[in-house]
Amino acid sequence: QKQKQLLSLHCVVNKIIMFRHNGQFYGMQSFQPSQIIKKIVILQMIFYLLASLFLALIAMIAGIEYSLSLLFDSSKLSFGFGEGYIPIVSFLLSSFPCAFMVSWLIQRAKKCLDYVSTIYIIHFLFCWMINHFPKNWDWWLVNFCCFCIIAVLSEYLCIRQEMKVIRLDHSLHSEDMSDDDSDFDDGCSDNKPLLLHQINKFNGNISKDGPSKKVHIQSDDTGYEVKIV
């Protein structure tokens, strides 16, 4: 019975390490092209939706009729005339909510740059195919600034989320676990020796060093420092 309780506790630790999202812990993720393509399509739609909303709003304030040329025609974006500032301001303002959406959807700081780069590569190709190759430096400068805003801000938001303190109850013991371990996967039994060693070491460290400390938890090839409060 005690062995079953220990195994249940092991499964809890494994699930915390592999699937915790608010903290942030991530396990090794398999390559899933369908999920990547799905996220790219969603982010591209969000990018154009936000840009269109700001373009329509600012164009209405300026008394200009909104059209897709403001979105894809690089000649409409220029510092040389008044109407050219409409897409400039719209793209810059839409970069901030777009960064929030990227961080919310991707949730990984190291992946934000890849997805943001993909957004602007696709946008460049659309502008080229729908109208012409962007030759004016205004278009390149504004899009580069927007790219930097979205990439840096989304990475910052993800890092803040990943750096949140992960709180574990140091009073948790194997005796507190219920007898029913049907909610855990059978695959947990494959890691019995390693998990038993980690939890025994974990409980020993807490009783020796007091209730508040940092412990090291190893999962596959990744180690985590966890603060116990």
XYZ file of N, CA and C in Angstrom:
687
model
N 0.826 -1.201 0.000
C 0.000 0.000 0.000
C 0.868 1.261 0.000
N 1.915 1.230 0.817
C 2.804 2.383 0.869
C 3.509 2.572 -0.459
N 3.837 1.458 -1.119
C 4.488 1.544 -2.428
C 3.560 2.214 -3.443
N 2.277 1.901 -3.421
C 1.322 2.516 -4.343
C 1.197 4.005 -4.085
N 1.232 4.373 -2.797
C 1.149 5.795 -2.475
C 2.378 6.542 -2.967
N 3.550 5.937 -2.829
C 4.770 6.573 -3.321
C 4.738 6.728 -4.835
N 4.246 5.720 -5.523
C 4.158 5.798 -6.986
C 3.190 6.884 -7.411
N 2.080 7.033 -6.679
C 1.135 8.104 -6.984
C 1.787 9.462 -6.810
N 2.589 9.604 -5.739
C 3.285 10.862 -5.501
C 4.306 11.131 -6.598
N 4.957 10.057 -7.091
C 5.899 10.194 -8.190
C 5.204 10.720 -9.432
N 4.036 10.212 -9.712
C 3.293 10.651 -10.881
C 2.918 12.123 -10.768
N 2.592 12.567 -9.552
C 2.283 13.980 -9.335
C 3.488 14.841 -9.670
N 4.679 14.439 -9.186
C 5.895 15.201 -9.468
C 6.180 15.222 -10.951
N 6.013 14.085 -11.625
C 6.249 14.027 -13.073
C 5.312 14.953 -13.824
N 4.046 14.956 -13.423
C 3.076 15.802 -14.107
C 3.359 17.274 -13.853
N 3.838 17.620 -12.658
C 4.209 19.009 -12.374
C 5.343 19.439 -13.287
N 6.331 18.567 -13.463
C 7.509 18.904 -14.267
C 7.161 18.983 -15.745
N 6.353 18.033 -16.220
C 6.138 17.908 -17.653
C 5.030 18.812 -18.185
N 4.022 19.108 -17.366
C 2.858 19.773 -17.924
C 2.452 21.052 -17.184
N 3.278 21.602 -16.331
C 2.887 22.810 -15.631
C 2.988 23.987 -16.581
N 1.927 24.789 -16.703
C 1.909 25.881 -17.676
C 1.870 27.249 -17.017
N 1.445 27.394 -15.815
C 1.368 28.700 -15.179
C 2.665 29.098 -14.514
N 3.601 28.120 -14.471
C 4.763 28.292 -13.626
C 6.084 28.806 -14.108
N 6.724 28.333 -15.143
C 6.348 27.519 -16.252
C 7.320 26.344 -16.323
N 6.834 25.116 -16.387
C 7.650 23.947 -16.650
C 7.156 23.334 -17.940
N 8.085 22.907 -18.784
C 7.731 22.206 -20.007
C 8.610 20.991 -20.155
N 8.043 19.902 -20.588
C 8.825 18.729 -20.884
C 9.293 18.758 -22.331
N 9.896 17.653 -22.755
C 10.352 17.553 -24.132
C 9.136 17.410 -25.035
N 8.991 18.312 -26.011
C 7.834 18.323 -26.873
C 8.190 17.706 -28.217
N 7.284 16.892 -28.728
C 7.517 16.266 -30.021
C 7.239 17.257 -31.141
N 7.830 17.000 -32.299
C 7.656 17.869 -33.451
C 6.287 17.623 -34.055
N 5.448 18.679 -34.090
C 4.083 18.564 -34.581
C 3.850 19.626 -35.651
N 4.086 19.302 -36.919
C 3.929 20.289 -38.006
C 2.527 20.875 -38.092
N 1.517 20.056 -37.843
C 0.141 20.549 -37.944
C -0.128 21.651 -36.931
N 0.394 21.493 -35.703
C 0.217 22.521 -34.683
C 0.983 23.789 -35.031
N 2.166 23.645 -35.593
C 2.963 24.805 -35.987
C 2.256 25.586 -37.090
N 1.758 24.878 -38.106
C 1.047 25.536 -39.198
C -0.224 26.210 -38.695
N -0.914 25.553 -37.790
C -2.134 26.121 -37.214
C -1.838 27.426 -36.488
N -0.765 27.459 -35.705
C -0.413 28.680 -34.988
C 0.023 29.789 -35.938
N 0.737 29.422 -36.995
C 1.162 30.424 -37.976
C -0.057 31.061 -38.645
N -1.024 30.245 -39.040
C -2.233 30.764 -39.687
C -3.007 31.673 -38.731
N -3.139 31.249 -37.470
C -3.879 32.045 -36.488
C -3.177 33.377 -36.246
N -1.862 33.346 -36.080
C -1.120 34.583 -35.834
C -1.174 35.513 -37.042
N -1.125 34.961 -38.249
C -1.202 35.804 -39.454
C -2.565 36.478 -39.546
N -3.604 35.752 -39.219
C -4.950 36.332 -39.220
C -5.079 37.410 -38.158
N -4.529 37.160 -36.976
C -4.569 38.160 -35.905
C -3.795 39.412 -36.317
N -2.635 39.217 -36.946
C -1.815 40.343 -37.398
C -2.588 41.238 -38.361
N -3.233 40.643 -39.357
C -3.985 41.430 -40.335
C -5.272 42.000 -39.745
N -5.883 41.288 -38.838
C -7.105 41.785 -38.201
C -6.812 43.034 -37.376
N -5.762 42.974 -36.548
C -5.410 44.134 -35.734
C -4.963 45.302 -36.593
N -4.145 45.029 -37.616
C -3.704 46.107 -38.501
C -4.887 46.737 -39.230
N -5.838 45.915 -39.662
C -7.008 46.439 -40.369
C -7.884 47.283 -39.453
N -8.036 46.852 -38.204
C -8.840 47.628 -37.253
C -8.241 49.005 -37.020
N -6.933 49.055 -36.805
C -6.290 50.350 -36.584
C -6.288 51.188 -37.858
N -6.090 50.555 -39.024
C -6.141 51.296 -40.282
C -7.522 51.898 -40.518
N -8.567 51.109 -40.284
C -9.928 51.594 -40.488
C -10.256 52.731 -39.529
N -9.825 52.604 -38.282
C -10.112 53.626 -37.278
C -9.394 54.942 -37.593
N -8.096 54.853 -37.890
C -7.330 56.066 -38.158
C -7.742 56.682 -39.501
N -8.056 55.836 -40.485
C -8.530 56.364 -41.768
C -9.864 57.090 -41.610
N -10.741 56.548 -40.763
C -12.025 57.206 -40.519
C -11.812 58.555 -39.830
N -10.883 58.616 -38.878
C -10.590 59.888 -38.202
C -10.008 60.904 -39.183
N -9.154 60.420 -40.100
C -8.512 61.311 -41.071
C -9.416 61.621 -42.261
N -10.557 60.960 -42.341
C -11.474 61.203 -43.452
C -11.061 60.520 -44.729
N -10.320 59.415 -44.615
C -9.860 58.664 -45.780
C -10.603 57.339 -45.829
N -10.979 56.911 -47.022
C -11.673 55.641 -47.178
C -10.687 54.484 -47.031
N -11.064 53.503 -46.236
C -10.191 52.350 -46.007
C -10.214 51.422 -47.213
N -9.041 50.907 -47.572
C -8.929 49.933 -48.644
C -7.763 49.000 -48.357
N -7.738 47.861 -49.029
C -6.662 46.894 -48.814
C -5.311 47.418 -49.280
N -5.310 48.437 -50.122
C -4.041 49.007 -50.565
C -3.262 49.618 -49.404
N -3.974 50.089 -48.388
C -3.290 50.613 -47.205
C -2.554 49.503 -46.458
N -3.018 48.271 -46.639
C -2.432 47.138 -45.929
C -1.280 46.500 -46.705
N -1.411 46.464 -48.036
C -0.446 45.705 -48.836
C 0.370 46.543 -49.825
N -0.041 47.759 -50.092
C 0.678 48.589 -51.050
C 1.757 49.387 -50.325
N 3.017 49.089 -50.616
C 4.118 49.758 -49.917
C 4.218 51.235 -50.257
N 3.717 51.640 -51.433
C 3.788 53.054 -51.820
C 2.846 53.924 -51.000
N 1.842 53.321 -50.376
C 0.917 54.077 -49.526
C 1.536 54.427 -48.175
N 2.629 53.730 -47.839
C 3.299 53.950 -46.556
C 4.538 54.798 -46.807
N 4.473 56.057 -46.378
C 5.582 56.966 -46.672
C 5.579 58.132 -45.684
N 6.777 58.623 -45.389
C 6.919 59.820 -44.555
C 6.830 61.095 -45.395
N 6.672 60.943 -46.716
C 6.739 62.095 -47.605
C 5.437 62.854 -47.755
N 4.292 62.265 -47.386
C 3.010 62.962 -47.517
C 2.102 62.568 -46.358
N 1.079 63.377 -46.145
C 0.235 63.224 -44.958
C -0.462 61.894 -44.854
N -1.072 61.425 -45.948
C -1.812 60.167 -45.912
C -0.886 58.970 -45.694
N 0.394 59.143 -45.964
C 1.337 58.047 -45.761
C 1.554 57.712 -44.312
N 1.182 58.637 -43.405
C 1.346 58.383 -41.976
C 0.233 57.495 -41.417
N -0.853 57.329 -42.146
C -1.961 56.502 -41.663
C -1.531 55.044 -41.488
N -0.957 54.382 -42.498
C -0.485 53.014 -42.264
C 0.710 52.945 -41.314
N 1.534 53.995 -41.273
C 2.680 53.994 -40.358
C 2.200 53.929 -38.913
N 1.310 54.833 -38.557
C 0.795 54.866 -37.185
C -0.009 53.601 -36.882
N -0.766 53.116 -37.864
C -1.609 51.935 -37.650
C -0.771 50.696 -37.374
N 0.271 50.482 -38.177
C 1.123 49.318 -37.974
C 1.873 49.392 -36.639
N 2.331 50.584 -36.286
C 3.061 50.724 -35.020
C 2.144 50.466 -33.831
N 0.935 51.000 -33.867
C 0.000 50.803 -32.747
C -0.473 49.359 -32.650
N -0.684 48.710 -33.792
C -1.154 47.320 -33.771
C -0.072 46.353 -33.306
N 1.187 46.796 -33.274
C 2.273 45.907 -32.847
C 2.147 45.512 -31.383
N 1.638 46.414 -30.547
C 1.574 46.135 -29.111
C 0.529 45.068 -28.769
N -0.735 45.198 -29.221
C -1.654 44.081 -28.946
C -1.258 42.799 -29.656
N -0.603 42.905 -30.811
C -0.155 41.708 -31.518
C 0.905 40.970 -30.700
N 1.777 41.706 -30.024
C 2.791 41.076 -29.168
C 2.135 40.313 -28.023
N 1.084 40.867 -27.441
C 0.365 40.170 -26.373
C -0.257 38.872 -26.903
N -0.804 38.920 -28.104
C -1.416 37.728 -28.672
C -0.363 36.668 -28.994
N 0.805 37.078 -29.452
C 1.872 36.114 -29.726
C 2.307 35.421 -28.437
N 2.517 36.200 -27.382
C 2.945 35.611 -26.104
C 1.868 34.703 -25.523
N 0.604 35.066 -25.708
C -0.491 34.256 -25.175
C -0.621 32.939 -25.932
N -0.396 32.966 -27.247
C -0.578 31.768 -28.053
C 0.652 30.867 -28.039
N 1.852 31.446 -28.088
C 3.082 30.656 -28.190
C 3.549 30.188 -26.817
N 3.595 31.092 -25.827
C 3.939 30.771 -24.435
C 5.381 30.302 -24.245
N 6.210 30.428 -25.230
C 7.614 30.067 -25.117
C 8.464 31.213 -25.636
N 9.329 31.763 -24.793
C 10.125 32.926 -25.183
C 11.048 32.613 -26.357
N 11.649 31.425 -26.354
C 12.623 31.095 -27.393
C 11.980 30.834 -28.748
N 10.642 30.707 -28.794
C 9.960 30.457 -30.061
C 9.308 31.713 -30.632
N 9.239 32.783 -29.862
C 8.546 33.987 -30.318
C 9.198 34.579 -31.558
N 10.525 34.653 -31.562
C 11.230 35.247 -32.695
C 10.947 34.480 -33.986
N 10.877 33.161 -33.921
C 10.604 32.356 -35.110
C 9.226 32.666 -35.689
N 8.230 32.738 -34.821
C 6.868 32.984 -35.293
C 6.699 34.410 -35.792
N 7.297 35.377 -35.116
C 7.194 36.773 -35.564
C 7.906 36.950 -36.901
N 9.046 36.295 -37.067
C 9.753 36.351 -38.349
C 8.888 35.774 -39.463
N 8.207 34.678 -39.176
C 7.324 34.065 -40.169
C 6.188 35.001 -40.555
N 5.629 35.711 -39.572
C 4.548 36.663 -39.847
C 4.993 37.699 -40.868
N 6.177 38.277 -40.671
C 6.621 39.353 -41.544
C 7.162 38.845 -42.875
N 7.670 37.628 -42.917
C 8.063 37.043 -44.203
C 6.826 36.828 -45.072
N 5.759 36.295 -44.472
C 4.509 36.095 -45.214
C 3.921 37.440 -45.636
N 3.981 38.432 -44.765
C 3.467 39.764 -45.103
C 4.254 40.372 -46.267
N 5.555 40.200 -46.254
C 6.394 40.680 -47.352
C 6.017 40.006 -48.669
N 5.797 38.698 -48.640
C 5.425 37.960 -49.850
C 4.056 38.396 -50.366
N 3.110 38.630 -49.463
C 1.791 39.110 -49.873
C 1.889 40.478 -50.545
N 2.664 41.380 -49.911
C 2.828 42.723 -50.489
C 3.462 42.643 -51.879
N 4.408 41.729 -52.043
C 5.098 41.563 -53.331
C 4.156 40.998 -54.395
N 3.366 39.973 -54.025
C 2.500 39.314 -54.997
C 1.272 40.161 -55.340
N 0.694 40.842 -54.347
C -0.533 41.599 -54.591
C -0.251 42.886 -55.348
N 0.852 43.564 -55.029
C 1.171 44.829 -55.683
C 2.519 44.757 -56.396
N 3.598 45.015 -55.650
C 4.926 45.017 -56.257
C 5.960 44.851 -55.147
N 7.190 44.660 -55.535
C 8.269 44.529 -54.554
C 8.453 45.854 -53.816
N 8.449 45.840 -52.471
C 8.617 47.089 -51.715
C 10.008 47.693 -51.930
N 10.050 48.863 -52.541
C 11.327 49.505 -52.836
C 11.608 50.711 -51.943
N 10.577 51.318 -51.387
C 10.793 52.526 -50.579
C 11.309 52.159 -49.187
N 12.277 52.928 -48.718
C 12.901 52.644 -47.426
C 11.929 52.836 -46.273
N 10.884 53.645 -46.473
C 9.894 53.873 -45.415
C 9.227 52.562 -44.994
N 8.855 51.766 -46.004
C 8.173 50.495 -45.724
C 9.073 49.561 -44.927
N 10.333 49.450 -45.327
C 11.275 48.574 -44.646
C 11.546 49.053 -43.220
N 11.686 50.355 -43.039
C 11.975 50.890 -41.707
C 10.813 50.656 -40.748
N 9.605 50.966 -41.199
C 8.430 50.815 -40.332
C 8.198 49.349 -39.981
N 8.295 48.467 -40.956
C 8.072 47.045 -40.678
C 9.172 46.457 -39.811
N 10.387 46.937 -39.961
C 11.465 46.470 -39.089
C 11.213 46.913 -37.642
N 10.760 48.160 -37.461
C 10.446 48.638 -36.104
C 9.298 47.836 -35.497
N 8.268 47.565 -36.283
C 7.141 46.772 -35.789
C 7.577 45.351 -35.447
N 8.434 44.786 -36.288
C 8.969 43.459 -36.036
C 9.714 43.418 -34.700
N 10.546 44.423 -34.443
C 11.305 44.475 -33.179
C 10.383 44.617 -31.987
N 9.348 45.450 -32.114
C 8.409 45.650 -31.008
C 7.712 44.341 -30.653
N 7.184 43.652 -31.658
C 6.446 42.417 -31.396
C 7.366 41.332 -30.849
N 8.555 41.180 -31.448
C 9.469 40.120 -31.025
C 9.957 40.347 -29.597
N 10.416 41.567 -29.296
C 10.981 41.852 -27.974
C 9.897 41.815 -26.900
N 8.756 42.442 -27.170
C 7.689 42.495 -26.167
C 7.097 41.116 -25.898
N 6.890 40.319 -26.924
C 6.334 38.973 -26.722
C 7.314 38.091 -25.948
N 8.606 38.187 -26.254
C 9.601 37.414 -25.500
C 9.634 37.865 -24.036
N 9.554 39.162 -23.821
C 9.560 39.673 -22.448
C 8.362 39.160 -21.650
N 7.197 39.159 -22.269
C 5.992 38.679 -21.584
C 6.092 37.184 -21.289
N 6.641 36.428 -22.223
C 6.802 34.989 -21.983
C 7.823 34.720 -20.879
N 8.914 35.478 -20.876
C 9.940 35.292 -19.838
C 9.370 35.617 -18.462
N 8.572 36.663 -18.376
C 7.939 36.993 -17.092
C 7.057 35.852 -16.599
N 6.335 35.246 -17.531
C 5.466 34.129 -17.144
C 6.282 32.913 -16.739
N 7.375 32.649 -17.467
C 8.205 31.487 -17.169
C 8.963 31.631 -15.861
N 9.246 32.875 -15.455
C 10.038 33.111 -14.251
C 9.207 33.197 -12.985
N 7.912 32.974 -13.094
C 7.079 32.986 -11.891
C 7.525 31.900 -10.931
N 7.488 32.198 -9.645
C 7.893 31.230 -8.626
C 6.909 30.075 -8.612
N 7.446 28.879 -8.649
C 6.628 27.668 -8.590
C 6.537 27.219 -7.136
N 5.354 27.241 -6.597
C 5.145 26.952 -5.177
C 4.723 25.506 -4.999
N 5.431 24.824 -4.125
C 5.084 23.459 -3.759
C 4.856 23.396 -2.262
N 3.883 22.612 -1.862
C 3.570 22.449 -0.451
C 4.600 21.510 0.172
N 5.483 22.037 1.049
C 6.539 21.211 1.628
C 6.018 20.219 2.652
N 4.752 20.355 3.038
C 4.181 19.437 4.025
C 3.588 18.190 3.375
N 3.707 18.071 2.035
C 3.139 16.926 1.341
C 3.972 15.670 1.607
N 3.347 14.610 2.040
C 4.018 13.338 2.309
C 3.239 12.233 1.627
N 3.868 11.077 1.545
C 3.210 9.963 0.868
C 1.980 9.502 1.622
N 1.924 9.698 2.937
C 0.769 9.254 3.712
C -0.470 10.059 3.390
N -0.271 11.294 2.771
C -1.409 12.155 2.469
C -2.088 11.781 1.162
N -1.483 10.858 0.404
C -2.039 10.493 -0.880
C -3.200 9.520 -0.672
N -4.157 9.589 -1.568
C -5.303 8.681 -1.482
C -4.918 7.315 -2.020
N -5.751 6.318 -1.708
C -5.469 4.957 -2.129
C -5.741 4.753 -3.617
N -6.577 5.626 -4.168
C -6.974 5.443 -5.562
C -5.994 6.160 -6.476
N -5.217 5.395 -7.267
C -4.252 5.997 -8.192
C -4.658 5.733 -9.637
N -5.973 5.581 -9.871
C -6.438 5.290 -11.222
C -6.317 6.476 -12.153
N -6.099 7.706 -11.600
C -6.019 8.899 -12.441
C -4.666 9.052 -13.089
N -3.701 8.235 -12.719
C -2.346 8.384 -13.231
C -2.086 7.367 -14.335
N -1.190 7.736 -15.222
C -0.879 6.879 -16.355
C -0.038 5.687 -15.912
N -0.192 4.591 -16.651
C 0.606 3.418 -16.350
C 2.071 3.644 -16.678
N 2.362 4.657 -17.512
C 3.737 4.916 -17.884
C 4.587 5.406 -16.743
N 3.979 5.834 -15.645
C 4.747 6.314 -14.497
C 5.598 5.210 -13.897
N 5.161 3.948 -14.072
C 5.908 2.854 -13.473
C 7.255 2.639 -14.142
N 7.438 3.207 -15.340
C 8.715 3.035 -16.035
C 9.840 3.779 -15.349
N 9.498 4.811 -14.583
C 10.512 5.641 -13.952
C 10.526 5.469 -12.431
N 10.112 4.304 -11.958
C 10.002 4.092 -10.512
C 11.313 4.335 -9.770
N 12.435 3.725 -10.178
C 13.669 3.905 -9.391
C 14.110 5.362 -9.313
N 14.092 6.077 -10.470
C 14.531 7.472 -10.483
C 13.594 8.354 -9.676
N 12.290 8.121 -9.830
C 11.320 8.952 -9.123
C 11.352 8.697 -7.627
N 11.494 7.430 -7.235
C 11.589 7.117 -5.808
C 12.806 7.791 -5.190
N 13.919 7.771 -5.898
C 15.133 8.408 -5.398
C 14.940 9.916 -5.264
N 14.273 10.545 -6.257
C 14.079 11.995 -6.228
C 13.180 12.409 -5.070
N 12.097 11.668 -4.854
C 11.172 12.066 -3.791
C 11.768 11.804 -2.413
N 12.471 10.680 -2.245
C 13.134 10.424 -0.965
C 14.175 11.503 -0.664
N 14.925 11.875 -1.694
C 15.910 12.940 -1.520
C 15.225 14.263 -1.246
N 14.095 14.510 -1.950
C 13.324 15.742 -1.770
C 12.811 15.863 -0.339
N 12.191 14.807 0.170
C 11.671 14.835 1.540
C 12.793 14.945 2.564
N 13.928 14.276 2.304
C 15.055 14.360 3.220
C 15.648 15.743 3.286
N 15.727 16.428 2.144
C 16.282 17.788 2.115
C 15.406 18.756 2.876
N 14.094 18.603 2.747
C 13.186 19.529 3.435
C 13.274 19.357 4.946
N 13.271 18.115 5.402
C 13.321 17.886 6.844
C 14.653 18.302 7.434
N 15.705 18.293 6.633
C 17.031 18.628 7.134
C 17.282 20.129 7.129
N 16.856 20.806 6.028
C 17.213 22.209 5.850
C 16.102 23.171 6.209
N 14.928 22.693 6.592
C 13.876 23.604 6.980
C 12.827 23.740 5.902
N 11.777 24.523 6.160
C 10.638 24.584 5.256
C 10.847 25.455 4.035
N 11.811 26.344 4.008
C 11.971 27.258 2.877
C 13.355 27.092 2.287
N 13.427 26.558 1.046
C 14.700 26.353 0.377
C 14.452 26.110 -1.102
N 15.542 25.921 -1.835
C 15.457 25.569 -3.242
C 15.959 24.139 -3.421
N 15.238 23.383 -4.225
C 15.647 22.018 -4.501
C 15.790 21.848 -5.999
N 16.563 20.854 -6.390
C 16.811 20.585 -7.798
C 16.034 19.351 -8.215
N 15.222 19.488 -9.279
C 14.445 18.377 -9.799
C 14.910 18.119 -11.218
N 15.228 16.868 -11.516
C 15.748 16.497 -12.827
C 14.664 15.786 -13.622
N 14.453 16.215 -14.866
C 13.502 15.561 -15.768
C 14.183 15.343 -17.110
N 14.423 14.081 -17.443
C 15.135 13.728 -18.664
C 16.475 14.440 -18.704
N 16.666 15.354 -19.679
C 17.945 16.057 -19.785
C 17.854 17.483 -19.267
N 16.782 17.813 -18.557
C 16.569 19.179 -18.087
C 16.459 19.193 -16.577
N 17.142 20.138 -15.966
C 17.062 20.300 -14.522
C 16.353 21.596 -14.159
N 15.643 21.603 -13.039
C 14.886 22.770 -12.595
C 15.210 23.076 -11.149
N 15.344 24.373 -10.863
C 15.467 24.812 -9.487
C 14.087 25.252 -9.011
N 13.581 24.595 -7.975
C 12.254 24.874 -7.472
C 12.355 25.474 -6.083
N 11.684 26.588 -5.890
C 11.674 27.240 -4.589
C 10.536 26.693 -3.755
N 10.851 26.174 -2.584
C 9.834 25.615 -1.681
C 9.495 26.673 -0.644
N 8.211 27.016 -0.567
C 7.758 28.037 0.381
C 6.688 27.470 1.283
